[in-house]
Every structure is written in C-alpha cells, then in structure tokens.
CSV table of N, CA and C in Angstrom, one decimal:
chain,number,residue,atom,x,y,z
A,23,MET,N,-118.2,-56.8,42.9
A,23,MET,CA,-119.0,-57.5,43.9
A,23,MET,C,-120.0,-56.5,44.5
A,24,ALA,N,-121.2,-56.9,44.6
A,24,ALA,CA,-122.2,-56.0,45.2
A,24,ALA,C,-122.0,-55.7,46.6
A,25,LYS,N,-122.4,-54.6,47.1
A,25,LYS,CA,-122.2,-54.2,48.5
A,25,LYS,C,-122.8,-55.1,49.5
A,26,ASP,N,-124.0,-55.7,49.1
A,26,ASP,CA,-124.7,-56.6,50.1
A,26,ASP,C,-124.0,-57.9,50.3
A,27,THR,N,-123.1,-58.3,49.3
A,27,THR,CA,-122.5,-59.6,49.4
A,27,THR,C,-121.0,-59.5,50.0
A,28,GLN,N,-120.6,-58.3,50.3
A,28,GLN,CA,-119.2,-58.2,50.9
A,28,GLN,C,-119.2,-58.6,52.4
A,29,TYR,N,-118.3,-59.5,52.7
A,29,TYR,CA,-118.2,-59.8,54.1
A,29,TYR,C,-116.7,-60.2,54.4
A,30,ILE,N,-116.4,-60.3,55.6
A,30,ILE,CA,-115.0,-60.8,56.0
A,30,ILE,C,-115.2,-62.0,56.9
A,31,GLU,N,-114.4,-63.0,56.5
A,31,GLU,CA,-114.6,-64.3,57.2
A,31,GLU,C,-113.2,-64.6,57.9
A,32,THR,N,-113.3,-65.0,59.2
A,32,THR,CA,-112.1,-65.3,60.0
A,32,THR,C,-112.4,-66.5,60.9
A,33,VAL,N,-111.4,-67.1,61.5
A,33,VAL,CA,-111.5,-68.2,62.4
A,33,VAL,C,-110.9,-67.8,63.7
A,34,GLY,N,-111.6,-68.2,64.8
A,34,GLY,CA,-111.1,-68.0,66.1
A,34,GLY,C,-111.1,-69.3,66.9
A,35,ARG,N,-110.1,-69.5,67.8
A,35,ARG,CA,-110.1,-70.7,68.5
A,35,ARG,C,-109.8,-70.5,70.0
A,36,ARG,N,-110.3,-71.4,70.8
A,36,ARG,CA,-110.1,-71.4,72.2
A,36,ARG,C,-110.1,-72.8,72.7
A,37,LYS,N,-109.0,-73.3,73.2
A,37,LYS,CA,-108.9,-74.7,73.6
A,37,LYS,C,-109.2,-75.6,72.5
A,38,THR,N,-110.3,-76.4,72.6
A,38,THR,CA,-110.7,-77.3,71.4
A,38,THR,C,-111.9,-76.8,70.7
A,39,ALA,N,-112.3,-75.6,71.0
A,39,ALA,CA,-113.5,-74.9,70.3
A,39,ALA,C,-112.9,-74.1,69.1
A,40,SER,N,-113.7,-74.2,68.0
A,40,SER,CA,-113.3,-73.4,66.8
A,40,SER,C,-114.5,-72.7,66.3
A,41,ALA,N,-114.4,-71.5,65.9
A,41,ALA,CA,-115.5,-70.7,65.4
A,41,ALA,C,-115.1,-70.0,64.1
A,42,ARG,N,-116.0,-70.0,63.1
A,42,ARG,CA,-115.8,-69.4,61.8
A,42,ARG,C,-116.8,-68.3,61.8
A,43,ALA,N,-116.4,-67.0,61.7
A,43,ALA,CA,-117.3,-65.9,61.8
A,43,ALA,C,-117.3,-65.1,60.4
A,44,ARG,N,-118.4,-64.7,60.0
A,44,ARG,CA,-118.6,-63.8,58.9
A,44,ARG,C,-119.2,-62.5,59.3
A,45,ILE,N,-118.6,-61.4,59.1
A,45,ILE,CA,-119.1,-60.1,59.5
A,45,ILE,C,-119.5,-59.3,58.2
A,46,THR,N,-120.6,-58.6,58.3
A,46,THR,CA,-121.0,-57.7,57.3
A,46,THR,C,-121.5,-56.4,57.9
A,47,PRO,N,-121.0,-55.2,57.4
A,47,PRO,CA,-121.5,-54.0,58.0
A,47,PRO,C,-123.0,-53.9,57.8
A,48,GLY,N,-123.7,-53.5,58.9
A,48,GLY,CA,-125.2,-53.5,58.8
A,48,GLY,C,-125.8,-52.3,59.5
A,49,LYS,N,-127.1,-52.3,59.5
A,49,LYS,CA,-127.8,-51.2,60.2
A,49,LYS,C,-128.1,-51.6,61.7
A,50,GLN,N,-128.0,-52.8,62.0
A,50,GLN,CA,-128.2,-53.2,63.4
A,50,GLN,C,-127.2,-54.3,63.8
A,51,ASP,N,-126.9,-54.3,65.1
A,51,ASP,CA,-126.0,-55.4,65.6
A,51,ASP,C,-126.8,-56.7,65.7
A,52,ARG,N,-126.3,-57.7,65.0
A,52,ARG,CA,-126.9,-59.0,65.1
A,52,ARG,C,-125.9,-60.1,65.2
A,53,LEU,N,-126.0,-60.9,66.1
A,53,LEU,CA,-125.0,-62.0,66.3
A,53,LEU,C,-125.8,-63.4,66.3
A,54,MET,N,-125.6,-64.1,65.2
A,54,MET,CA,-126.2,-65.4,65.1
A,54,MET,C,-125.1,-66.5,65.2
A,55,VAL,N,-125.4,-67.5,66.1
A,55,VAL,CA,-124.5,-68.5,66.4
A,55,VAL,C,-125.2,-69.9,66.0
A,56,ASN,N,-124.6,-70.6,65.1
A,56,ASN,CA,-125.2,-71.9,64.7
A,56,ASN,C,-126.7,-71.7,64.4
A,57,ASP,N,-127.1,-70.7,63.6
A,57,ASP,CA,-128.4,-70.4,63.2
A,57,ASP,C,-129.4,-70.0,64.3
A,58,LYS,N,-128.9,-69.6,65.5
A,58,LYS,CA,-129.7,-69.2,66.6
A,58,LYS,C,-129.1,-67.8,67.1
A,59,THR,N,-129.9,-67.0,67.8
A,59,THR,CA,-129.4,-65.8,68.4
A,59,THR,C,-128.4,-66.3,69.4
A,60,ALA,N,-127.4,-65.4,69.7
A,60,ALA,CA,-126.4,-65.7,70.7
A,60,ALA,C,-127.0,-66.1,72.1
A,61,LEU,N,-128.0,-65.4,72.5
A,61,LEU,CA,-128.6,-65.7,73.8
A,61,LEU,C,-129.3,-67.1,73.8
A,62,GLU,N,-130.0,-67.4,72.7
A,62,GLU,CA,-130.6,-68.7,72.5
A,62,GLU,C,-129.6,-69.8,72.5
A,63,TYR,N,-128.5,-69.6,71.8
A,63,TYR,CA,-127.5,-70.6,71.7
A,63,TYR,C,-126.7,-70.9,73.0
A,64,PHE,N,-126.3,-69.8,73.6
A,64,PHE,CA,-125.5,-69.9,74.9
A,64,PHE,C,-126.3,-70.1,76.1
A,65,GLY,N,-127.6,-69.6,76.1
A,65,GLY,CA,-128.5,-69.9,77.2
A,65,GLY,C,-128.3,-69.0,78.4
A,66,THR,N,-127.2,-68.4,78.6
A,66,THR,CA,-127.0,-67.5,79.8
A,66,THR,C,-126.4,-66.2,79.3
A,67,GLN,N,-126.8,-65.2,80.0
A,67,GLN,CA,-126.3,-63.8,79.6
A,67,GLN,C,-124.8,-63.6,79.7
A,68,PRO,N,-124.2,-64.2,80.8
A,68,PRO,CA,-122.7,-64.0,80.8
A,68,PRO,C,-122.0,-64.5,79.6
A,69,LEU,N,-122.4,-65.7,79.1
A,69,LEU,CA,-121.7,-66.3,77.9
A,69,LEU,C,-122.0,-65.5,76.7
A,70,GLU,N,-123.3,-65.0,76.6
A,70,GLU,CA,-123.7,-64.2,75.4
A,70,GLU,C,-122.9,-62.9,75.5
A,71,LYS,N,-122.7,-62.3,76.6
A,71,LYS,CA,-121.9,-61.1,76.8
A,71,LYS,C,-120.4,-61.3,76.4
A,72,THR,N,-119.9,-62.4,76.7
A,72,THR,CA,-118.5,-62.8,76.3
A,72,THR,C,-118.4,-62.8,74.8
A,73,ALA,N,-119.4,-63.5,74.2
A,73,ALA,CA,-119.4,-63.6,72.7
A,73,ALA,C,-119.5,-62.3,72.0
A,74,ARG,N,-120.3,-61.4,72.6
A,74,ARG,CA,-120.5,-60.0,72.0
A,74,ARG,C,-119.5,-59.0,72.3
A,75,GLU,N,-118.5,-59.3,73.2
A,75,GLU,CA,-117.6,-58.3,73.7
A,75,GLU,C,-116.9,-57.5,72.6
A,76,ALA,N,-116.4,-58.2,71.6
A,76,ALA,CA,-115.6,-57.5,70.6
A,76,ALA,C,-116.5,-56.5,69.8
A,77,LEU,N,-117.8,-57.0,69.6
A,77,LEU,CA,-118.7,-56.1,68.8
A,77,LEU,C,-119.1,-54.9,69.6
A,78,GLU,N,-119.2,-55.0,70.9
A,78,GLU,CA,-119.6,-53.8,71.7
A,78,GLU,C,-118.4,-52.8,71.7
A,79,LEU,N,-117.2,-53.2,71.6
A,79,LEU,CA,-116.1,-52.3,71.6
A,79,LEU,C,-115.8,-51.7,70.2
A,80,ALA,N,-116.5,-52.2,69.1
A,80,ALA,CA,-116.2,-51.8,67.8
A,80,ALA,C,-116.7,-50.4,67.5
A,81,GLY,N,-117.8,-50.0,68.0
A,81,GLY,CA,-118.3,-48.7,67.7
A,81,GLY,C,-119.1,-48.6,66.5
A,82,GLU,N,-119.1,-49.6,65.7
A,82,GLU,CA,-120.0,-49.7,64.5
A,82,GLU,C,-120.9,-50.8,64.6
A,83,LYS,N,-121.9,-50.9,63.7
A,83,LYS,CA,-122.9,-52.0,63.7
A,83,LYS,C,-122.6,-53.0,62.7
A,84,PHE,N,-122.6,-54.3,63.0
A,84,PHE,CA,-122.3,-55.3,62.1
A,84,PHE,C,-123.3,-56.5,62.3
A,85,SER,N,-123.5,-57.2,61.2
A,85,SER,CA,-124.3,-58.4,61.2
A,85,SER,C,-123.3,-59.5,61.2
A,86,VAL,N,-123.4,-60.4,62.2
A,86,VAL,CA,-122.4,-61.5,62.3
A,86,VAL,C,-123.0,-62.8,62.4
A,87,THR,N,-122.6,-63.8,61.6
A,87,THR,CA,-123.0,-65.1,61.6
A,87,THR,C,-121.8,-66.0,61.9
A,88,VAL,N,-122.0,-66.9,62.9
A,88,VAL,CA,-120.9,-67.8,63.3
A,88,VAL,C,-121.3,-69.2,63.3
A,89,LYS,N,-120.4,-70.1,62.9
A,89,LYS,CA,-120.5,-71.5,63.1
A,89,LYS,C,-119.4,-71.9,64.1
A,90,VAL,N,-119.8,-72.6,65.1
A,90,VAL,CA,-118.9,-72.9,66.2
A,90,VAL,C,-119.1,-74.4,66.5
A,91,ARG,N,-117.9,-75.1,66.9
A,91,ARG,CA,-118.0,-76.5,67.3
A,91,ARG,C,-116.9,-76.8,68.2
A,92,GLY,N,-117.0,-77.9,68.9
A,92,GLY,CA,-116.0,-78.4,69.8
A,92,GLY,C,-116.0,-77.7,71.1
A,93,GLY,N,-115.3,-78.3,72.1
A,93,GLY,CA,-115.1,-77.6,73.4
A,93,GLY,C,-116.4,-77.5,74.2
A,94,GLY,N,-116.4,-76.8,75.3
A,94,GLY,CA,-117.5,-76.5,76.1
A,94,GLY,C,-118.1,-75.1,75.7
A,95,MET,N,-119.2,-74.8,76.4
A,95,MET,CA,-119.9,-73.5,76.1
A,95,MET,C,-119.0,-72.3,76.3
A,96,LYS,N,-118.3,-72.3,77.4
A,96,LYS,CA,-117.4,-71.1,77.7
A,96,LYS,C,-116.3,-71.0,76.6
A,97,ALA,N,-115.7,-72.1,76.3
A,97,ALA,CA,-114.7,-72.0,75.2
A,97,ALA,C,-115.3,-71.6,73.9
A,98,GLN,N,-116.5,-72.0,73.6
A,98,GLN,CA,-117.1,-71.7,72.4
A,98,GLN,C,-117.4,-70.2,72.4
A,99,ALA,N,-117.9,-69.6,73.5
A,99,ALA,CA,-118.1,-68.2,73.5
A,99,ALA,C,-116.8,-67.4,73.3
A,100,GLU,N,-115.7,-67.8,73.9
A,100,GLU,CA,-114.5,-67.2,73.7
A,100,GLU,C,-113.9,-67.3,72.3
A,101,ALA,N,-114.2,-68.5,71.7
A,101,ALA,CA,-113.8,-68.7,70.3
A,101,ALA,C,-114.6,-67.7,69.4
A,102,VAL,N,-115.9,-67.5,69.7
A,102,VAL,CA,-116.7,-66.6,68.9
A,102,VAL,C,-116.1,-65.2,69.0
A,103,ARG,N,-115.8,-64.8,70.3
A,103,ARG,CA,-115.2,-63.5,70.5
A,103,ARG,C,-113.9,-63.3,69.7
A,104,HIS,N,-113.1,-64.3,69.7
A,104,HIS,CA,-111.8,-64.3,69.0
A,104,HIS,C,-112.0,-64.1,67.5
A,105,ALA,N,-112.9,-64.9,66.9
A,105,ALA,CA,-113.1,-64.8,65.5
A,105,ALA,C,-113.7,-63.5,65.1
A,106,THR,N,-114.6,-63.0,65.9
A,106,THR,CA,-115.2,-61.6,65.7
A,106,THR,C,-114.2,-60.5,65.8
A,107,ALA,N,-113.3,-60.6,66.8
A,107,ALA,CA,-112.3,-59.6,66.9
A,107,ALA,C,-111.3,-59.6,65.7
A,108,ARG,N,-110.9,-60.8,65.3
A,108,ARG,CA,-110.1,-60.9,64.1
A,108,ARG,C,-110.7,-60.3,62.9
A,109,ALA,N,-112.0,-60.5,62.7
A,109,ALA,CA,-112.7,-59.9,61.5
A,109,ALA,C,-112.8,-58.4,61.6
A,110,LEU,N,-113.0,-57.9,62.8
A,110,LEU,CA,-113.1,-56.5,63.0
A,110,LEU,C,-111.7,-55.8,62.8
A,111,ILE,N,-110.6,-56.5,63.1
A,111,ILE,CA,-109.3,-56.0,62.8
A,111,ILE,C,-109.1,-55.9,61.3
A,112,GLU,N,-109.5,-56.9,60.6
A,112,GLU,CA,-109.4,-56.9,59.1
A,112,GLU,C,-110.3,-55.8,58.5
A,113,HIS,N,-111.4,-55.5,59.1
A,113,HIS,CA,-112.3,-54.5,58.6
A,113,HIS,C,-111.7,-53.1,58.7
C-alpha cells in the first residue's frame, strides 16, 4: 500500500450522534467535517474546539476527514472528538 493511501478509520458516538473519522499523518492539521472545515460546519468556536481537542493533544499533525450524522451540534462535536481520539490511539 502506498504511503499516501494509508489511513486509520474509526467510529465515535455520543448520544444519538455518530461520527466516522479517517486520519492520515500529514504536514498540517486539517479537520474536515461533512466536506466543510470544522469551523464552517459547527459555526461556533467552542464547538470547533471541542471537535479538535484530541488532535491538539496528539503532538503530531494529521489530516482528518469526518462524516457525522444524528443528534445535535454539541453531541456531533463530541462524537467527532471521540472518533478522532480512537483513531489516534490506534495510530
């Protein structure tokens, strides 16, 4: 498998929200949620910060794409954090 195509995929849940995250080691931190940047998707900085929390603690840079559905915006942000944290643990 080529280095560019290696990724880790995990699922995170919070209440009725479910997120499927794919992380790839990268040169910059990038978090895309449902094909938008995290700030565009969540609309407020506190929710974006919640979603990014696991990445900030990682110490490495990753490119992350997430598909999330169900629940409210706060539960979705927490589901994104959960899925990202699980992927980082696998990494």
